[in-house]
XYZ file of C-alpha atoms in Angstrom:
680
model
C 21.024 230.151 21.000
C 17.297 230.136 21.655
C 17.909 231.109 25.293
C 20.113 233.993 24.159
C 17.526 235.205 21.654
C 14.767 234.965 24.239
C 16.786 237.243 26.490
C 17.162 239.783 23.675
C 13.475 239.988 22.757
C 12.474 240.197 26.427
C 14.873 243.064 27.263
C 14.330 245.524 24.386
C 14.934 248.692 26.422
C 18.272 247.431 27.696
C 19.358 246.546 24.132
C 18.267 249.927 22.752
C 19.998 251.794 25.564
C 23.235 249.855 25.048
C 23.322 250.436 21.287
C 22.310 254.099 21.695
C 25.237 254.732 24.045
C 27.716 252.915 21.766
C 26.289 254.743 18.721
C 26.701 258.187 20.341
C 30.239 257.427 21.544
C 31.293 256.239 18.073
C 29.579 259.157 16.358
C 31.551 261.563 18.558
C 34.783 259.585 18.030
C 34.576 259.516 14.229
C 35.949 263.057 13.566
C 39.017 262.345 15.700
C 40.259 259.524 13.451
C 43.121 260.705 11.238
C 43.407 259.513 7.649
C 46.732 258.876 5.907
C 46.843 259.475 2.148
C 50.559 258.717 1.622
C 51.025 255.194 0.231
C 54.721 255.172 1.061
C 53.887 255.382 4.770
C 52.449 251.883 4.532
C 55.678 250.234 3.476
C 57.032 247.742 6.047
C 59.211 249.410 8.684
C 62.061 247.112 7.622
C 62.071 248.131 3.948
C 65.279 249.837 2.828
C 63.662 253.143 1.857
C 61.735 253.355 5.148
C 64.898 252.712 7.170
C 66.713 255.320 5.057
C 64.043 257.936 5.746
C 64.197 257.213 9.481
C 67.975 257.669 9.536
C 67.761 260.884 7.504
C 65.142 262.247 9.871
C 67.463 261.593 12.818
C 70.541 263.074 11.130
C 69.071 266.102 9.334
C 66.401 268.689 10.009
C 64.957 268.573 6.496
C 63.664 265.536 4.620
C 64.071 264.616 0.981
C 62.575 266.673 -1.864
C 58.942 265.648 -2.310
C 57.598 268.367 -4.616
C 58.583 270.103 -7.849
C 57.489 273.576 -8.826
C 57.774 274.783 -12.426
C 57.775 278.526 -13.086
C 57.042 279.483 -16.686
C 58.677 282.375 -18.576
C 60.845 283.660 -15.740
C 64.309 285.160 -15.670
C 66.938 283.964 -13.215
C 66.311 286.896 -10.813
C 62.557 286.237 -10.970
C 63.103 282.527 -10.288
C 65.261 283.406 -7.264
C 62.530 285.697 -5.975
C 59.970 282.891 -6.256
C 62.430 280.550 -4.555
C 62.786 282.859 -1.568
C 59.007 283.256 -1.289
C 58.461 279.504 -1.357
C 61.292 279.013 1.144
C 59.430 281.273 3.588
C 56.251 279.147 3.516
C 55.580 277.399 6.806
C 56.208 273.693 6.354
C 58.809 274.130 3.599
C 62.170 272.999 4.960
C 64.261 273.341 1.808
C 64.154 274.593 -1.782
C 66.842 273.587 -4.271
C 67.503 275.235 -7.616
C 70.254 275.982 -10.091
C 72.024 278.436 -7.754
C 72.707 275.537 -5.344
C 74.610 273.647 -8.051
C 76.525 276.288 -10.024
C 77.578 279.901 -9.709
C 74.739 281.689 -11.507
C 76.717 284.963 -11.638
C 78.671 283.382 -14.478
C 77.224 283.090 -18.010
C 75.048 279.972 -18.384
C 76.685 279.281 -21.751
C 79.947 278.402 -19.987
C 78.314 275.731 -17.813
C 77.448 272.090 -18.457
C 74.243 272.252 -20.475
C 72.722 269.060 -19.007
C 73.192 270.382 -15.475
C 71.656 273.756 -16.331
C 68.690 272.247 -18.162
C 67.876 270.088 -15.176
C 66.813 273.292 -13.417
C 66.373 275.979 -16.094
C 65.238 275.401 -19.644
C 63.689 277.703 -22.243
C 63.117 280.351 -19.542
C 61.270 277.833 -17.364
C 62.604 277.150 -13.861
C 62.143 273.857 -12.022
C 62.537 273.981 -8.238
C 62.859 270.970 -5.938
C 60.956 271.554 -2.703
C 60.993 269.650 0.577
C 57.718 269.899 2.515
C 57.192 268.619 6.052
C 54.757 265.698 6.165
C 52.532 267.135 8.883
C 52.109 270.473 7.073
C 51.611 269.282 3.500
C 48.064 270.481 2.885
C 48.516 274.073 4.016
C 52.019 274.337 2.537
C 50.828 273.168 -0.884
C 47.934 275.649 -0.756
C 50.324 278.482 0.186
C 52.768 277.586 -2.591
C 49.912 277.478 -5.085
C 48.863 280.953 -3.972
C 52.416 282.215 -4.544
C 52.917 280.718 -8.004
C 49.344 281.022 -9.300
C 47.399 278.587 -11.487
C 49.495 279.425 -14.539
C 52.492 277.642 -13.013
C 52.714 273.960 -12.113
C 53.378 271.649 -9.158
C 53.860 267.912 -8.778
C 55.387 265.341 -6.436
C 54.283 263.030 -3.639
C 53.607 265.889 -1.210
C 51.361 267.589 -3.763
C 49.577 264.331 -4.637
C 48.937 263.584 -0.979
C 47.655 267.100 -0.259
C 45.329 267.091 -3.266
C 44.101 263.579 -2.460
C 43.348 264.589 1.121
C 41.323 267.628 0.105
C 39.447 266.150 -2.855
C 38.663 262.671 -1.519
C 36.889 263.948 1.611
C 34.331 265.842 -0.476
C 34.000 263.061 -3.033
C 33.299 260.410 -0.401
C 30.536 262.559 1.111
C 28.979 262.858 -2.341
C 29.302 259.117 -3.019
C 27.755 258.258 0.359
C 24.701 260.477 -0.178
C 24.074 259.148 -3.697
C 24.673 255.551 -2.534
C 22.098 255.857 0.266
C 19.501 257.284 -2.138
C 20.090 254.522 -4.708
C 20.135 251.773 -2.069
C 16.846 253.096 -0.729
C 15.414 253.035 -4.265
C 16.534 249.423 -4.776
C 15.056 248.341 -1.445
C 11.756 250.078 -2.234
C 11.580 248.058 -5.464
C 12.613 244.696 -4.001
C 10.742 244.704 -0.660
C 7.004 244.487 -0.014
C 6.584 247.328 2.474
C 7.292 251.045 2.210
C 8.582 250.976 5.795
C 10.963 248.025 5.461
C 13.779 249.851 3.540
C 13.953 252.583 6.173
C 14.138 250.044 8.996
C 16.939 248.183 7.189
C 18.850 251.422 6.627
C 18.507 252.407 10.294
C 20.038 249.096 11.352
C 22.812 249.424 8.769
C 23.446 253.023 9.770
C 23.923 252.020 13.414
C 26.389 249.260 12.439
C 28.322 251.537 10.058
C 28.667 254.398 12.555
C 29.773 252.008 15.308
C 32.375 250.506 12.978
C 33.572 253.878 11.711
C 33.844 255.357 15.198
C 35.549 252.268 16.618
C 38.330 252.716 14.047
C 39.692 255.103 16.658
C 41.343 252.029 18.218
C 43.693 251.985 15.212
C 44.686 255.619 15.786
C 44.940 256.218 12.047
C 43.372 254.611 8.976
C 44.371 254.603 5.325
C 42.613 256.616 2.634
C 41.397 253.345 1.076
C 39.706 252.295 4.323
C 38.233 255.761 4.803
C 36.900 255.887 1.255
C 35.657 252.339 0.748
C 35.119 250.909 4.247
C 31.682 252.324 5.046
C 30.090 251.816 1.640
C 31.505 248.289 1.349
C 30.060 247.435 4.758
C 26.722 248.828 3.593
C 26.703 246.772 0.406
C 28.009 243.512 1.835
C 25.906 243.334 5.020
C 22.670 244.693 3.561
C 21.158 241.270 2.908
C 21.599 240.089 6.527
C 18.884 242.457 7.770
C 16.619 241.864 4.767
C 16.909 238.103 5.254
C 15.999 238.365 8.948
C 12.923 240.501 8.252
C 11.702 238.071 5.602
C 12.226 235.112 7.953
C 10.307 236.972 10.651
C 7.392 237.528 8.280
C 7.387 233.828 7.396
C 7.440 232.785 11.075
C 4.601 235.156 11.955
C 2.327 233.158 9.667
C 2.856 230.120 11.903
C 3.323 231.814 15.297
C 0.917 234.524 16.524
C 3.145 235.694 19.380
C 5.544 238.159 17.724
C 8.338 237.587 20.234
C 8.210 233.849 19.711
C 8.083 234.402 15.959
C 11.205 236.572 16.167
C 13.069 233.950 18.227
C 12.123 231.297 15.667
C 13.249 233.556 12.833
C 16.587 234.160 14.545
C 17.160 230.463 15.160
C 16.331 229.638 11.543
C 18.530 232.456 10.204
C 21.609 231.995 12.366
C 23.400 229.292 10.370
C 22.894 230.839 6.930
C 23.695 234.414 7.995
C 26.704 233.353 10.076
C 28.189 231.167 7.325
C 27.706 233.981 4.842
C 29.220 236.521 7.238
C 32.155 234.309 8.216
C 33.228 233.709 4.612
C 33.115 237.470 4.058
C 35.106 238.163 7.229
C 37.734 235.590 6.259
C 38.049 237.039 2.766
C 38.740 240.447 4.299
C 41.074 239.110 6.997
C 43.240 237.572 4.269
C 44.330 241.140 3.493
C 46.053 241.176 6.891
C 48.737 238.893 5.443
C 49.984 241.710 3.244
C 53.307 243.224 4.256
C 52.084 246.401 2.595
C 50.136 247.832 5.503
C 47.141 249.210 3.583
C 46.045 245.551 3.321
C 45.869 244.901 7.086
C 44.430 248.397 7.606
C 41.537 247.740 5.210
C 41.160 244.061 6.099
C 40.819 244.643 9.844
C 38.406 247.537 9.410
C 36.183 245.612 6.973
C 36.272 242.374 8.991
C 35.395 244.368 12.123
C 32.605 246.062 10.204
C 31.033 242.772 9.106
C 31.291 241.365 12.639
C 29.608 244.503 13.991
C 26.921 244.150 11.304
C 26.344 240.532 12.371
C 26.070 241.525 16.024
C 23.687 244.327 15.067
C 21.523 241.953 13.035
C 21.293 239.359 15.824
C 20.946 241.779 18.747
C 19.759 245.237 17.686
C 17.620 244.443 14.633
C 15.261 241.998 16.432
C 14.361 244.728 18.918
C 14.025 247.366 16.200
C 11.799 245.075 14.117
C 9.580 244.228 17.085
C 9.077 247.940 17.737
C 8.286 248.697 14.083
C 6.636 245.571 12.614
C 3.223 247.257 12.768
C 4.506 249.920 10.388
C 5.795 247.175 8.078
C 2.286 245.699 8.068
C 0.545 249.055 7.724
C 2.577 250.144 4.703
C 2.706 246.756 2.987
C 2.273 246.710 -0.790
C 2.301 244.149 -3.548
C 5.675 243.025 -4.850
C 7.048 245.044 -7.744
C 9.353 242.204 -8.765
C 8.277 239.394 -11.138
C 8.294 235.738 -10.069
C 11.324 234.966 -12.300
C 9.918 231.509 -13.080
C 10.175 232.298 -16.773
C 13.735 233.491 -16.282
C 14.529 230.220 -14.509
C 13.321 228.261 -17.523
C 15.449 230.407 -19.833
C 18.515 229.820 -17.643
C 17.894 226.075 -17.705
C 17.842 226.084 -21.523
C 21.043 228.103 -21.958
C 23.096 227.047 -18.925
C 24.976 224.167 -20.563
C 26.190 226.240 -23.579
C 27.182 229.037 -21.179
C 28.996 226.477 -19.009
C 31.014 225.441 -22.075
C 32.008 229.093 -22.609
C 32.873 229.314 -18.918
C 35.181 226.290 -19.137
C 36.893 227.734 -22.220
C 37.454 231.078 -20.445
C 39.009 229.714 -17.243
C 42.599 229.214 -18.432
C 42.994 232.280 -20.725
C 41.393 234.595 -18.167
C 43.591 233.219 -15.394
C 46.714 233.758 -17.509
C 45.584 237.211 -18.659
C 44.748 238.306 -15.102
C 48.347 237.556 -14.129
C 49.863 239.325 -17.157
C 48.651 242.896 -16.634
C 50.868 245.962 -16.751
C 50.948 247.680 -13.368
C 51.454 250.994 -11.635
C 52.909 250.544 -8.165
C 53.294 254.066 -6.758
C 51.311 257.291 -6.723
C 52.693 258.964 -9.856
C 49.694 258.026 -12.047
C 46.967 258.526 -9.476
C 45.604 261.761 -10.940
C 44.595 261.778 -14.597
C 45.008 264.550 -17.145
C 41.461 265.815 -16.489
C 42.545 267.054 -13.046
C 44.658 270.137 -12.327
C 47.447 268.022 -10.845
C 47.394 265.676 -13.835
C 47.702 268.658 -16.185
C 50.593 270.068 -14.141
C 52.468 266.762 -14.266
C 51.988 266.587 -18.017
C 53.299 270.155 -18.486
C 56.385 269.617 -16.321
C 57.215 266.324 -18.035
C 56.789 267.855 -21.488
C 59.399 270.554 -20.758
C 61.866 268.926 -18.355
C 61.108 265.291 -19.012
C 60.522 262.813 -16.229
C 62.704 263.707 -13.258
C 63.183 262.627 -9.684
C 65.515 263.379 -6.797
C 67.218 260.740 -4.662
C 69.167 261.316 -1.476
C 72.098 259.037 -0.643
C 73.595 259.032 2.852
C 77.138 257.707 3.330
C 79.705 258.015 6.165
C 81.574 261.323 5.970
C 85.030 260.150 7.103
C 86.817 259.938 3.733
C 86.172 262.700 1.207
C 88.307 260.796 -1.313
C 85.940 257.839 -1.184
C 82.977 260.197 -1.466
C 84.541 261.720 -4.581
C 85.065 258.318 -6.182
C 81.475 257.396 -5.381
C 80.176 260.643 -6.850
C 82.199 260.211 -10.030
C 80.890 256.680 -10.577
C 77.316 257.781 -9.963
C 77.745 260.535 -12.558
C 78.650 257.881 -15.112
C 75.075 256.605 -14.936
C 73.253 258.060 -17.953
C 70.152 259.013 -15.942
C 72.097 261.053 -13.347
C 72.078 264.727 -14.384
C 73.620 266.394 -11.310
C 74.743 265.751 -7.752
C 74.713 268.211 -4.888
C 77.094 267.002 -2.178
C 79.957 268.213 -0.001
C 82.639 266.974 -2.402
C 80.819 268.302 -5.485
C 79.618 271.654 -4.164
C 82.271 272.607 -1.626
C 85.214 270.445 -2.663
C 86.893 267.419 -1.165
C 89.861 269.452 -0.021
C 87.890 272.124 1.891
C 87.593 271.500 5.685
C 84.150 271.698 7.328
C 85.343 274.544 9.545
C 85.462 276.852 6.517
C 81.675 276.615 6.013
C 78.902 278.473 7.805
C 76.623 276.290 9.929
C 73.559 276.707 7.665
C 75.378 275.512 4.547
C 77.130 272.704 6.389
C 73.918 271.426 7.989
C 72.400 270.853 4.548
C 75.320 268.672 3.461
C 76.832 266.990 6.512
C 75.491 265.699 9.818
C 77.476 264.413 12.754
C 77.851 260.990 11.160
C 76.939 261.223 7.483
C 77.248 263.283 4.347
C 74.400 263.312 1.895
C 74.324 263.404 -1.880
C 71.256 264.903 -3.522
C 71.091 263.103 -6.872
C 68.963 264.523 -9.698
C 67.941 261.781 -12.099
C 66.282 261.914 -15.483
C 63.726 259.178 -15.044
C 60.150 258.737 -13.883
C 58.901 257.804 -10.449
C 58.443 254.200 -11.544
C 58.960 251.795 -14.437
C 61.612 249.334 -15.594
C 64.214 252.062 -16.213
C 63.607 253.586 -12.782
C 63.807 250.272 -10.982
C 67.029 249.365 -12.809
C 68.531 252.741 -11.855
C 67.656 252.199 -8.176
C 69.350 248.805 -8.294
C 72.462 250.323 -9.942
C 72.777 253.148 -7.398
C 72.357 250.716 -4.528
C 74.993 248.410 -6.036
C 77.478 251.288 -6.417
C 76.841 252.502 -2.860
C 77.324 248.957 -1.565
C 80.619 248.759 -3.453
C 82.072 251.752 -1.568
C 80.242 251.522 1.767
C 79.289 247.920 2.377
C 76.123 247.802 4.481
C 76.549 251.397 5.672
C 74.593 253.609 3.277
C 70.982 254.764 2.921
C 69.074 255.691 -0.238
C 65.683 257.425 -0.334
C 63.468 259.102 -2.891
C 60.059 258.630 -4.475
C 61.388 256.245 -7.118
C 63.239 254.308 -4.404
C 60.106 253.997 -2.270
C 58.117 252.886 -5.320
C 60.742 250.218 -6.030
C 60.368 248.893 -2.477
C 56.585 249.171 -2.780
C 56.690 247.085 -5.959
C 58.756 244.377 -4.272
C 56.478 244.378 -1.230
C 53.083 244.165 -2.921
C 54.108 241.614 -5.553
C 55.387 239.272 -2.851
C 52.021 239.630 -1.065
C 49.856 238.454 -3.954
C 50.211 234.687 -3.846
C 49.961 234.203 -0.096
C 46.977 236.543 0.287
C 44.990 234.822 -2.465
C 45.892 231.299 -1.391
C 44.965 231.921 2.232
C 41.683 233.611 1.292
C 40.722 230.697 -0.960
C 41.817 228.070 1.580
C 39.990 229.755 4.462
C 36.746 230.243 2.515
C 37.002 226.637 1.298
C 37.427 225.429 4.888
C 34.377 227.362 6.121
C 32.308 225.983 3.245
C 33.607 222.490 3.940
C 32.495 222.716 7.565
C 29.114 224.291 6.831
C 28.135 222.213 3.773
C 29.728 218.925 4.961
C 30.666 218.272 1.349
C 33.921 218.310 -0.584
C 32.477 218.779 -4.049
C 30.309 221.804 -3.243
C 33.098 224.037 -1.802
C 35.250 223.261 -4.854
C 32.410 224.238 -7.184
C 31.577 227.452 -5.318
C 35.176 228.646 -4.950
C 35.986 227.814 -8.596
C 32.912 229.748 -9.741
C 33.797 232.931 -7.827
C 37.548 232.681 -8.522
C 36.805 232.469 -12.240
C 34.647 235.583 -11.914
C 37.661 237.289 -10.306
C 39.971 236.146 -13.108
C 37.533 237.425 -15.748
C 37.291 240.769 -13.937
C 41.065 241.161 -13.677
C 41.684 240.010 -17.246
C 39.610 242.831 -18.754
C 42.403 245.458 -18.394
C 44.848 243.052 -20.070
C 42.621 242.573 -23.113
C 41.946 246.339 -23.226
C 45.692 247.051 -22.926
C 45.223 249.225 -19.823
C 47.749 249.478 -16.995
C 46.274 249.064 -13.517
C 47.274 249.899 -9.955
C 48.753 246.789 -8.395
C 47.310 247.681 -5.001
C 43.759 247.779 -6.438
C 44.492 244.508 -8.251
C 45.635 242.890 -5.020
C 42.834 244.207 -2.808
C 39.937 243.455 -5.168
C 40.765 239.735 -5.268
C 40.005 239.336 -1.566
C 37.102 241.797 -1.575
C 35.328 240.193 -4.539
C 35.796 236.712 -3.095
C 34.584 237.706 0.361
C 31.704 239.876 -0.823
C 30.227 237.745 -3.627
C 30.789 234.156 -2.511
C 27.637 234.758 -0.433
C 25.559 234.651 -3.631
C 26.958 231.240 -4.505
C 26.348 229.985 -0.954
C 22.754 231.226 -0.974
C 22.089 229.694 -4.403
C 23.585 226.289 -3.569
C 21.838 226.100 -0.184
C 18.460 226.813 -1.784
C 19.175 224.301 -4.561
C 19.833 221.540 -2.005
C 16.631 222.482 -0.209
C 14.583 222.390 -3.428
C 16.288 219.220 -4.568
C 14.927 217.276 -1.603
C 11.435 217.451 -3.123
C 12.027 218.138 -6.826
C 13.858 216.850 -9.874
C 17.145 218.442 -10.880
C 15.455 220.553 -13.560
C 12.708 221.798 -11.273
C 15.197 222.434 -8.486
C 17.231 224.717 -10.764
C 14.154 226.629 -11.976
C 12.632 226.989 -8.507
C 15.978 228.017 -6.977
C 16.446 230.811 -9.484
C 12.899 232.012 -8.862
C 13.434 231.913 -5.084
C 16.831 233.618 -4.765
C 16.706 236.056 -7.669
C 15.380 239.005 -5.689
C 17.822 238.517 -2.790
C 20.848 238.143 -5.082
C 19.836 241.038 -7.317
C 19.245 243.283 -4.287
C 22.643 242.649 -2.709
C 24.514 242.407 -6.018
C 22.802 245.478 -7.412
C 23.787 247.557 -4.389
C 27.407 246.363 -4.543
C 27.557 247.056 -8.282
C 26.101 250.549 -7.951
C 28.428 251.463 -5.092
C 31.409 250.216 -7.092
C 30.556 252.258 -10.167
C 29.757 255.307 -8.041
C 33.225 255.168 -6.511
C 34.732 254.568 -9.949
C 32.994 257.468 -11.661
C 33.074 260.110 -8.931
C 36.514 259.672 -7.349
C 39.360 261.595 -9.013
C 41.842 259.498 -7.036
C 43.014 256.953 -9.608
C 43.524 254.102 -7.166
C 40.100 254.524 -5.533
C 38.419 255.009 -8.893
C 39.970 251.834 -10.284
C 39.060 249.906 -7.146
C 35.466 251.057 -7.608
C 35.330 249.968 -11.254
C 36.869 246.605 -10.319
C 34.205 246.196 -7.638
C 31.356 247.074 -10.003
C 32.552 244.894 -12.884
C 33.604 242.095 -10.546
C 30.165 241.950 -8.924
C 28.541 241.751 -12.365
C 30.917 238.900 -13.287
C 30.049 237.064 -10.060
C 26.320 237.603 -10.575
C 26.511 236.305 -14.135
C 28.374 233.158 -13.115
C 26.139 232.485 -10.101
C 22.954 232.872 -12.141
C 24.035 231.145 -15.375
C 27.033 228.888 -14.673
C 26.496 227.688 -11.107
C 23.075 226.144 -11.956
C 24.741 224.031 -14.631
C 27.529 222.954 -12.266
C 25.014 221.974 -9.583
C 22.934 220.134 -12.182
C 25.891 218.164 -13.574
C 27.487 217.333 -10.217
C 24.182 216.747 -8.473
C 25.158 213.181 -7.593
C 28.214 214.381 -5.660
C 26.346 217.189 -3.938
C 23.165 215.346 -2.930
C 23.729 212.268 -0.820
C 20.017 211.469 -0.718
C 17.141 212.752 -2.773
C 13.610 211.751 -3.387
C 13.206 212.410 -7.091
C 15.475 211.933 -10.119
């Protein structure tokens, strides 16, 4: 490695030119990366609902209803006028209302009340709208302009459009505030006014290169777009700080700055690489998820940390050599205390806190696995947002509703009629629009005009649009999906397709829950293996992984004890992120303890270790905590907000355990950790 580092410090212009070219290319590429905000698009291609949507897209021009529009205090003629206006919006392929189910020229009193009230209740009309995926944002804006703010909209198309528009602005705001706060933290924890700016320049180069290189994926998820850059900033911040501090130490022993930098790089390589590798592995574990947001985020974050490592070992040495005189010129005394007193306090209280830690392990583990979950997108926007208010208003008048589409072969209208009748026996089914229900089983296709026929029958299938009185997710919804699938299988064994938001959420639930165990086990096993190889100890990896895993369990148990439902996707992702991002603190602490232990007693080693690593751990942990809470407080997207709060609270849990529990564990198991030591 020394030969490689010598080459770097002796060819600074070549290194700067290379990184400048890559930086410019990635900066230009960044705007061309598309972001997908629809969670259902990340279901496996083999899931039943995904296959159903693909078949429907091939057989019919329009998709399935993905939006609902409620018009308040309107007559039937007024509702029809609104319907026609919405139908004319570019991107709207279909609008379904009461007139598609019954003959509205007849008195409503003569019709089935449950069918009527599915679409028209107390002079409020509820329209089902199908919006093309690639035109959602503009179509939703145009529909909103037609109906005005006094009326309401909801549905996956609306959620996705709102998320796309709002999240972009929120992430810009979070990024600006994060940079300001990170700069403030670095100014407090470093000893030069110039050092924070140099660190941020290096981080900025790595982040832009990572963000721009996401173009290789073609498209990234909204989670990756929102959290990727700021997570890379928080997690890889300490690599650059550590290198600068090592360089300053080496300069005291070596007058030649290039030689001092090479020495600093050689001394830093093992610790920075082991820290970076555990983080990369924690993120790569997300790639095991069948739900594709996991691989999307995992690959982007792992790539980002690798790019940060390359930047630290290649670009930062050159940048530091060009700017070290400014670091010297603007040096100032440390604003941080020595923390020796804090180390003594920790030593006095660490055993009682360890006892609390041991007591918490089992209940927190059990509680973290007993949470109530949201799986889909129906609860993403809270009641403080316009969309959340609209959902609440629609549900209060019409109750929770959804629309499923069932495709079956069109050969036998008699079988279709039997199927329809059995589906209507389900208590949640309020109406069915199909060929046999709307036209009649005995009417030949040739009697219908092409426009009407194309909505009901394709060349191979007939479709049933099923209105159901249930939410987009929950036990009742999932049971209904299972019942409809069982009935369809009874009549058309292996030759039917069912789609709808509730159906996709059911498949999403099955997908993400099956991902949990394997993702966590692989992340733990991989991190354990890296620690085993780098520490050459069995006891130490067990201690470090147990410490951070317990911090994760405590973090994820908080919603259970507070009786709050959480998004399963956030729950699944944070486990790998918290492990990958905060195990570094435990590695740093244990490595310094072993170093101090070679020349000190166990007590002194604990106190001196805390004094030595406190600033580094607080800097990195403080940044990660702040970024988490920023995302949690600013984002109106429920999933991103919850992920941010999990990150902030989880980092605090990890910091607490590393600073108060890990010292006790190292102290007690010192004999297993230290093969040889000079003092007892």
